[in-house]
Short mmCIF file of C-alpha atoms in Angstrom, two decimals:
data_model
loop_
_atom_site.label_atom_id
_atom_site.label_comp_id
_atom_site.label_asym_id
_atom_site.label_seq_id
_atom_site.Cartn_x
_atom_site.Cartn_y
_atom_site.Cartn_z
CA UNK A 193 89.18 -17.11 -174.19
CA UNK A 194 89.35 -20.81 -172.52
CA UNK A 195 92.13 -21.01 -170.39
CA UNK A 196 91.27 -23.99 -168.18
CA UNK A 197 88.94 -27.24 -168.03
CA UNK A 198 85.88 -27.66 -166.34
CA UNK A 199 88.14 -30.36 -164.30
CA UNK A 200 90.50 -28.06 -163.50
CA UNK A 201 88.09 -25.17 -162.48
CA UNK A 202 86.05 -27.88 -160.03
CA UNK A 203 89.34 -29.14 -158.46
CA UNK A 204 90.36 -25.48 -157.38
CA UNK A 205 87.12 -24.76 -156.00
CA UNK A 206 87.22 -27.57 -154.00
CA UNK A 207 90.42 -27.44 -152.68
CA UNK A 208 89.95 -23.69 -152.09
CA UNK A 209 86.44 -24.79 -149.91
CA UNK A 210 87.78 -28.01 -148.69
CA UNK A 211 84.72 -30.01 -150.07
CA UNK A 212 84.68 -33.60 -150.76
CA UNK A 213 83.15 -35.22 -153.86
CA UNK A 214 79.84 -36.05 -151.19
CA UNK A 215 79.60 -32.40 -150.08
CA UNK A 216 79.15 -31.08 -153.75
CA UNK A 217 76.73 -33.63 -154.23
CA UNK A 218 74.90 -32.95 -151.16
CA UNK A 219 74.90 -29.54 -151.92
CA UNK A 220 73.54 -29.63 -155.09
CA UNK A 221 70.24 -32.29 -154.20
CA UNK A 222 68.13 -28.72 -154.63
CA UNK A 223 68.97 -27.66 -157.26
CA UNK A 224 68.98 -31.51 -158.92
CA UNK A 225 65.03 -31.32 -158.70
CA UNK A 226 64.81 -27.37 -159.27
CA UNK A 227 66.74 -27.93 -163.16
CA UNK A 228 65.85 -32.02 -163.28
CA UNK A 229 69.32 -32.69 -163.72
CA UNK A 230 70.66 -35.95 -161.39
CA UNK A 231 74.69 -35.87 -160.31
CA UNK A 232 75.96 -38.78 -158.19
CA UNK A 233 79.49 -38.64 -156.26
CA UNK A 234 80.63 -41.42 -159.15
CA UNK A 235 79.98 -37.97 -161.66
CA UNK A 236 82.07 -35.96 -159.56
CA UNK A 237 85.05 -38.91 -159.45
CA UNK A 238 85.48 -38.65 -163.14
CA UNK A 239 85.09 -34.92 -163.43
CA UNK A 240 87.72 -34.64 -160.87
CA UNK A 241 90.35 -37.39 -162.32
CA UNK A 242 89.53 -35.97 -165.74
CA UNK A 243 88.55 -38.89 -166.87
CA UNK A 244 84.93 -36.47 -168.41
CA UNK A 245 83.89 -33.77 -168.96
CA UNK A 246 80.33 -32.25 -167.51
CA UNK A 247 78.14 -31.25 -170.31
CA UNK A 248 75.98 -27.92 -169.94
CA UNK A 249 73.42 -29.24 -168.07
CA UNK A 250 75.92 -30.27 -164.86
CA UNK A 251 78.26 -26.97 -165.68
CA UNK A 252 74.61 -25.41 -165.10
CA UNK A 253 73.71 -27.19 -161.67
CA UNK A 254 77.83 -27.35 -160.69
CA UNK A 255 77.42 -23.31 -160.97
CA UNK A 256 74.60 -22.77 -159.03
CA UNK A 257 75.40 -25.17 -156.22
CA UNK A 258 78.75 -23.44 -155.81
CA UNK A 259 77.77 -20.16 -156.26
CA UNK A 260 79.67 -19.44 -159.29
CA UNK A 261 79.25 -18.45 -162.73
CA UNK A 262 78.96 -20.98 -165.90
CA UNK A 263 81.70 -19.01 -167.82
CA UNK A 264 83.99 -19.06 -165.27
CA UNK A 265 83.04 -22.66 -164.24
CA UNK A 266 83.93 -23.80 -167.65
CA UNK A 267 87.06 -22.59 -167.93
CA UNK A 268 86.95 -19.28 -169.78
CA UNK A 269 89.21 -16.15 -168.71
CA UNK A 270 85.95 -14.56 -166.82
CA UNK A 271 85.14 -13.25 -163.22
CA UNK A 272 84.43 -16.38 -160.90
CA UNK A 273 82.27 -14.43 -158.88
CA UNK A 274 78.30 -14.93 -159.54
CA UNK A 275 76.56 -11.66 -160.15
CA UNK A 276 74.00 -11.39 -158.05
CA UNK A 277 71.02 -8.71 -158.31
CA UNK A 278 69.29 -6.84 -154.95
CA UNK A 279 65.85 -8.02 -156.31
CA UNK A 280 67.59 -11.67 -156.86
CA UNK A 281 69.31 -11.07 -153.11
CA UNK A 282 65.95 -10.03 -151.50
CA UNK A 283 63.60 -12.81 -152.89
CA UNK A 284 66.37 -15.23 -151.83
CA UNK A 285 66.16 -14.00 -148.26
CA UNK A 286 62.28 -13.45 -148.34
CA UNK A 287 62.37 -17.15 -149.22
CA UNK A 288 63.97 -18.21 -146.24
CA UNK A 289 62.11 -16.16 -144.13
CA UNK A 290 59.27 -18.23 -145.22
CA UNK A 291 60.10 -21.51 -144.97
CA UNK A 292 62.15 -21.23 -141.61
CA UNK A 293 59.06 -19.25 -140.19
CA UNK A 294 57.11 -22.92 -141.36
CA UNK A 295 59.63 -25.10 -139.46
CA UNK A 296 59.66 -22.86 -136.34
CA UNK A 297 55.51 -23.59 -136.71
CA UNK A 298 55.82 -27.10 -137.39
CA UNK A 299 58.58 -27.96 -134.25
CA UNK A 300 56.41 -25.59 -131.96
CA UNK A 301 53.42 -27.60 -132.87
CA UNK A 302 55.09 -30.92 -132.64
CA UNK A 303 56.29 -30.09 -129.10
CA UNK A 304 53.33 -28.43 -127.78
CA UNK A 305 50.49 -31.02 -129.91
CA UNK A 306 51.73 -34.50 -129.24
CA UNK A 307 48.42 -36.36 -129.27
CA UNK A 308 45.36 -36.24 -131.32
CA UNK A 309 43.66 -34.58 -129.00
CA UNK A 310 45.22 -31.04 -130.37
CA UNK A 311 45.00 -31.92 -133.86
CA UNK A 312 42.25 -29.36 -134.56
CA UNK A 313 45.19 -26.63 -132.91
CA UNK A 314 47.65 -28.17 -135.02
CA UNK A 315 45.84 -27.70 -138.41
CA UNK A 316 44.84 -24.33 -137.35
CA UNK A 317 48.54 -23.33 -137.02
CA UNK A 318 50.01 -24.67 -140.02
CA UNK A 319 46.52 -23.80 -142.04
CA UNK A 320 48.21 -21.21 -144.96
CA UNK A 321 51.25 -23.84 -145.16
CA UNK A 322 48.36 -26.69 -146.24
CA UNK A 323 46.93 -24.31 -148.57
CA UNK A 324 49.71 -24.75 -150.70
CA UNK A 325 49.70 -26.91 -153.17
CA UNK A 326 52.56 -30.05 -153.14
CA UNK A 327 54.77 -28.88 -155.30
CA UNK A 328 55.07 -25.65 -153.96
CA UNK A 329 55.39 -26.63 -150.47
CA UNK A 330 57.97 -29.29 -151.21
CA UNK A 331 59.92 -26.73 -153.21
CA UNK A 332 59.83 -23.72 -150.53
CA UNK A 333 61.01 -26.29 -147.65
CA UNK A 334 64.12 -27.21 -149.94
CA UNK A 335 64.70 -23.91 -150.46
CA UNK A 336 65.73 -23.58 -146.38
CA UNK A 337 69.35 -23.94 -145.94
CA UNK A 338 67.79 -24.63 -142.57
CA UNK A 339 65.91 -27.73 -143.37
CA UNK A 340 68.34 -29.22 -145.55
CA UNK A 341 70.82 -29.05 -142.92
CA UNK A 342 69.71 -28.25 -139.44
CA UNK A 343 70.48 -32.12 -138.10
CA UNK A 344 73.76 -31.23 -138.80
CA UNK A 345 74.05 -28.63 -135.96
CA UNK A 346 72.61 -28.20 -132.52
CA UNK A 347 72.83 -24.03 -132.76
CA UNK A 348 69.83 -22.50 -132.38
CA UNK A 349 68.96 -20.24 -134.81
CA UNK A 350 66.29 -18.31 -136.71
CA UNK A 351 67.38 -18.21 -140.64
CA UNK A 352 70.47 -18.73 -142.70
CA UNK A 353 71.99 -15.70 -144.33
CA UNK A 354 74.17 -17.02 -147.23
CA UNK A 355 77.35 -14.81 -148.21
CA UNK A 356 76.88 -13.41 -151.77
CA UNK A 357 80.36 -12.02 -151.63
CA UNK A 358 84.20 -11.85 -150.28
CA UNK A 359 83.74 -9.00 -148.30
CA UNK A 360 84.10 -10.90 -144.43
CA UNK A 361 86.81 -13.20 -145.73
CA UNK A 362 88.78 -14.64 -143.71
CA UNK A 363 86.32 -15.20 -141.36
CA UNK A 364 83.67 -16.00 -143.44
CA UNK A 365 84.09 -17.14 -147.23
CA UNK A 366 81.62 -16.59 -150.91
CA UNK A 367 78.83 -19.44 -150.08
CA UNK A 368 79.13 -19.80 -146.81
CA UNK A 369 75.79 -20.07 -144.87
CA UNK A 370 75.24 -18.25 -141.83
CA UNK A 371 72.79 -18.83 -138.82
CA UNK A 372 71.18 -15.67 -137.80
CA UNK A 373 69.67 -15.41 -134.13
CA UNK A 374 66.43 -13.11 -133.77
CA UNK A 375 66.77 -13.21 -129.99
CA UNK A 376 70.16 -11.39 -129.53
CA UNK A 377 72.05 -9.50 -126.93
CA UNK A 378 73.28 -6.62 -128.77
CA UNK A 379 77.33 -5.93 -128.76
CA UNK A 380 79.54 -3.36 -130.57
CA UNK A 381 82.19 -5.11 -132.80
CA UNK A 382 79.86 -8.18 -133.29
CA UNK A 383 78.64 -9.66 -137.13
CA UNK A 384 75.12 -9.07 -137.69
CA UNK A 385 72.68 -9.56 -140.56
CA UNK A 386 71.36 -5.80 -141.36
CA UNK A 387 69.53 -4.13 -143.83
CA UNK A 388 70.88 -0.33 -144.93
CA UNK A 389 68.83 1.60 -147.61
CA UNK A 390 67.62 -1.24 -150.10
CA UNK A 391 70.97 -3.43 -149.58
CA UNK A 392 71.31 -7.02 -147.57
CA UNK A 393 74.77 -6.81 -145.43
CA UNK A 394 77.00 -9.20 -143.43
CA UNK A 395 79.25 -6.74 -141.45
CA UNK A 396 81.04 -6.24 -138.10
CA UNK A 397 78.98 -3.17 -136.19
CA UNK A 398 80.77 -0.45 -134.45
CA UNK A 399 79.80 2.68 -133.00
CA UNK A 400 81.72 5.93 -133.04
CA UNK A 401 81.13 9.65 -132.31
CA UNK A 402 78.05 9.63 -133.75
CA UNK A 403 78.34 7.36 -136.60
CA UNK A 404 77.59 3.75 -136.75
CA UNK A 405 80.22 2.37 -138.89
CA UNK A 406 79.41 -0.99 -140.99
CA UNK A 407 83.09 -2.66 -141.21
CA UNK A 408 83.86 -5.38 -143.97
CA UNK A 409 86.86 -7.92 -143.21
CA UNK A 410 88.15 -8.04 -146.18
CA UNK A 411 89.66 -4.56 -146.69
CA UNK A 412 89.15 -4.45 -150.51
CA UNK A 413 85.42 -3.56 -149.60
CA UNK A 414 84.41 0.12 -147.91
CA UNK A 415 83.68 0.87 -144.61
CA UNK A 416 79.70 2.21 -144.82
CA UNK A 417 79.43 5.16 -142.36
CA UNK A 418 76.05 6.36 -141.24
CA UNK A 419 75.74 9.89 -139.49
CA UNK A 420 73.19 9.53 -136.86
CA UNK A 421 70.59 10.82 -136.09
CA UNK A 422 69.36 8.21 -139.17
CA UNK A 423 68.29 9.26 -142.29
CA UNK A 424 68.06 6.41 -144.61
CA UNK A 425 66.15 3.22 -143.85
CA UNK A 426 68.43 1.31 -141.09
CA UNK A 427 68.01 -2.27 -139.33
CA UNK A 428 69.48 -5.07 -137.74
CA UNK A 429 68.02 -8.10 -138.84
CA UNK A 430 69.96 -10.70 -136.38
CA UNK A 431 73.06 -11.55 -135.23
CA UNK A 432 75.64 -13.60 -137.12
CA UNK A 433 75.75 -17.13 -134.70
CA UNK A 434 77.89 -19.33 -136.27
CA UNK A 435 78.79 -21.07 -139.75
CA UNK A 436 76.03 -24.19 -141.43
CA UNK A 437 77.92 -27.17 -141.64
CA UNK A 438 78.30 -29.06 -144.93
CA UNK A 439 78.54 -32.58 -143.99
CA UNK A 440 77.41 -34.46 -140.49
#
C-alpha cells in the first residue's frame, strides 16, 4: 500500500542525513554512468518542492545512491532498509580493495617517478592496471569512495568501509563511509573493520575473560561473543579512522 510520495520519502531522507540538493547529486555521479541515467540539482529542486515526480529510472538511481530500497523510496508501506546479500557485501569490499590498492600505486609512483627518466619503473608498477581495458578501468576507479572523494579530506587512510546497516548508530549512520587505516595501533574499546566467519563487521572491540566481544552501538543489534582460543575464521581488517565527507 502507498502511503507517501516519492517527494515526501526524498525530503525525510534528507533531512534525516542533512544532505543538500548538491550532495545527492554528487553522490549519485556513479551510479549516473553505471544505469545511464543523468540527474542535475534543478531535478532534485522540483522533486523536493513537489513540483514532479521522478519516474522509475531516477527512483532507480535515487535508491541506490542513498542506499535505500525502490519500494520504500516510492512511497509504499515497505522496509526502508536496502537488503543487502554477503556475496553482494564482499564483492563491494573486494572492489575497493582494488581500486584503492591502484591509487596507493599511482600516488607512490607519482611521488617517487617525477621525471621521464623512471617512466620504464612507472609502467612496470601500474602494468596489470594498463591491461585493462578503458571502460573497465574508468568504472573500477569510480567505484572508490576513495577517489571520488579523497580531496575532500586530508586523513590518511587505506579503504572506505561503507555502513550497510544501523547497527553503530549514533555514532555512525546507514551509508555512511568509513576510512579504514591498515597501519594501526591496536586498542580495546576502539571501531575496527573485521571479518568473523563469512560476515563483514563495523563494531567496537573489547576483550574479556577470555572472550573477545564484538559490541554494536545501537543496542537493537547482538553483542557477538567469541570464546578464545579461536575457532572460527577471525580478523581485523583496519581500524575505523574517521567519517568520508560529502561535500568540500
Amino acid at each position: 500500500m502507498k502511503i507517501a510520495t516519492p517527494n515526501d520519502r526524498l525530503k525525510q531522507i534528507m533531512k534525516e542525513r542533512n544532505l543538500r540538493q548538491v550532495d545527492v547529486v554528487k553522490m549519485s555521479e556513479y551510479y549516473q554512468r553505471e544505469l545511464g541515467v543523468k540527474l542535475t540539482k534543478s531535478n532534485i529542486s522540483q522533486y523536493v518542492k513537489g513540483t514532479s515526480n521522478p519516474d522509475n529510472k531516477k527512483i532507480q538511481l535515487l535508491a541506490k545512491t542513498l542506499k535505500v530500497s525502490e519500494g520504500w523510496l516510492s512511497g509504499y508501506d515497505v522496509k526502508k532498509e536496502l537488503v543487502v546479500s554477503k556475496s553482494e557485501l564482499s564483492n563491494h569490499f573486494d572492489k575497493i580493495f582494488q581500486s584503492d590498492k591502484i591509487k596507493l600505486d599511482l600516488d607512490f609512483a607519482n611521488q617517487k617517478y617525477e621525471n621521464q627518466e623512471h617512466k620504464l619503473t612507472f609502467l612496470a608498477l601500474l602494468e596489470n592496471f594498463d591491461k585493462l581495458e578503458e571502460d573497465k578501468r574508468k568504472n573500477l576507479l569510480h567505484y572508490s569512495d576513495v577517489l571520488l572523494e579523497s580531496t575532500y579530506q586530508k586523513d590518511e587512510y587505506n579503504i572506505v568501509a561503507t555502513m550497510f546497516d544501523n547497527s553503530m548508530e549514533p555514532t555512525y549512520s546507514e551509508g555512511d563511509r568509513l576510512m579504514v587505516s591498515f597501519g594501526f595501533d591496536f586498542k580495546f574499546g576502539e571501531d575496527y573493520l573485521i571479518e568473523y566467519k563469512e560476515d563483514i563487521l563495523i563494531r567496537r572491540l573489547f576483550f574479556e575473560n577470555y572472550k573477545i566481544l564484538l559490541v554494536p552501538l545501537n543496542d537493537k543489534h547482538p553483542t557477538t561473543t567469541i570464546i578464545l582460543p579461536l575457532k572460527d575464521h577471525f580478523k581485523v581488517i583496519g581500524k575505523i579512522i574517521g567519517k568520508i565527507k560529502t561535500s568540500p
